[in-house]
Amino acid sequence: QVRLVESGGGLVQAGGSLRLSCAASGNIASIMSVGWYRQAPGKQRELVASINSAGRTNYADSLKGRFALSRDGAKNTVYLQMGSLEPEDTAVYYCRASTTIQARDYWGQGTQVTVSP
């Protein structure tokens, strides 16, 4: 089993920055990739960015250049650095781990990001 805990969300003005953290625990060795997703009110959950075990990253086309992933293996944590934030970035941001545990995905509880005009 894998447990994910997101943190770092909050209220920020447009143009500002935030760094979200996704801390993993449990069967770390089973994690193949970690992704950040977001869900705005009334909208479907969408992929923001992901990183696999080899360190290869993938970003939503609309967010390239503003968002960046990094990870700290010693802390089992993946970070999402968000810059030049816009009100349209307001959403609950979730972390997802794809694992080899019966090909199961695990989700965190989410962290709210609110960008004011």
XYZ file of C-alpha atoms in Angstrom:
117
model
C 0.000 0.000 0.000
C 1.050 3.585 -0.650
C -0.044 6.693 1.203
C 0.204 10.155 -0.311
C -0.074 13.438 1.559
C -0.263 16.725 -0.316
C 0.570 20.088 1.209
C 1.451 23.624 0.207
C -1.850 24.847 -1.138
C -3.360 28.162 -0.173
C -4.530 31.549 -1.354
C -2.280 33.552 -3.650
C -2.702 36.588 -5.844
C -2.534 36.330 -9.612
C 1.061 36.363 -10.762
C 2.254 34.694 -7.577
C 3.854 31.325 -6.950
C 3.243 28.250 -4.834
C 5.078 25.011 -4.297
C 3.038 21.918 -3.641
C 4.482 18.821 -2.010
C 3.408 15.203 -2.337
C 4.962 13.021 0.335
C 4.747 9.267 -0.165
C 5.006 6.513 2.411
C 4.470 2.791 2.502
C 5.591 0.579 -0.377
C 7.751 3.222 -2.073
C 9.535 0.700 -4.262
C 6.244 -0.133 -5.987
C 5.757 3.412 -7.330
C 6.258 3.666 -11.091
C 5.187 7.256 -11.525
C 3.721 10.179 -9.615
C 1.357 12.641 -11.173
C -0.257 15.894 -10.163
C -3.864 16.417 -11.192
C -6.293 19.224 -10.561
C -10.024 19.582 -10.461
C -11.764 22.923 -10.665
C -15.410 23.328 -9.599
C -17.717 21.880 -12.212
C -14.870 20.511 -14.291
C -13.276 17.125 -14.792
C -10.038 16.211 -13.122
C -7.119 16.845 -15.449
C -3.453 15.941 -15.558
C -1.067 18.736 -14.658
C 2.278 16.933 -14.776
C 3.865 13.601 -14.029
C 7.274 12.109 -13.356
C 8.276 8.477 -13.676
C 10.829 6.438 -11.794
C 13.502 7.321 -14.371
C 12.894 11.013 -13.783
C 11.174 11.627 -17.079
C 8.586 14.382 -16.819
C 5.436 15.101 -18.745
C 3.434 18.331 -18.621
C 0.056 19.450 -19.844
C 0.759 21.558 -22.923
C -1.094 24.561 -21.535
C 1.063 24.623 -18.407
C 4.534 24.197 -19.853
C 6.815 26.988 -18.790
C 4.799 27.926 -15.700
C 4.845 24.677 -13.736
C 7.814 22.476 -12.936
C 8.206 19.117 -11.225
C 11.060 18.011 -9.039
C 11.621 15.259 -6.522
C 13.630 14.502 -3.434
C 14.297 10.788 -3.212
C 15.572 10.988 0.334
C 12.262 12.485 1.451
C 10.084 10.425 -0.941
C 8.532 13.694 -2.023
C 7.555 15.134 -5.376
C 7.191 18.889 -5.707
C 5.119 20.951 -8.094
C 6.460 24.475 -8.439
C 3.781 26.746 -9.868
C 4.517 30.211 -11.143
C 2.703 33.085 -12.841
C -0.486 31.757 -11.340
C -3.787 32.759 -12.847
C -7.326 32.654 -11.418
C -7.956 29.785 -13.866
C -5.440 27.709 -11.905
C -7.820 27.668 -8.941
C -8.603 24.037 -8.174
C -8.033 21.195 -5.790
C -4.675 19.655 -6.658
C -4.255 15.923 -6.184
C -1.263 13.654 -6.213
C -1.530 10.175 -7.747
C 0.919 7.289 -7.605
C 0.802 4.529 -10.192
C 2.184 1.360 -8.678
C 3.027 -2.227 -9.383
C 0.701 -3.306 -6.558
C -1.783 -5.088 -8.788
C -1.449 -2.113 -11.123
C -3.278 -0.006 -8.556
C -3.270 3.778 -8.335
C -3.273 5.656 -5.053
C -4.517 9.196 -4.525
C -3.875 11.799 -1.907
C -6.600 13.810 -0.236
C -5.919 16.940 -2.280
C -4.852 20.476 -1.454
C -6.784 23.599 -2.367
C -5.155 26.276 -4.481
C -7.015 29.544 -4.865
C -5.705 32.332 -7.071
C -7.329 35.715 -6.609
C -7.487 38.279 -9.439
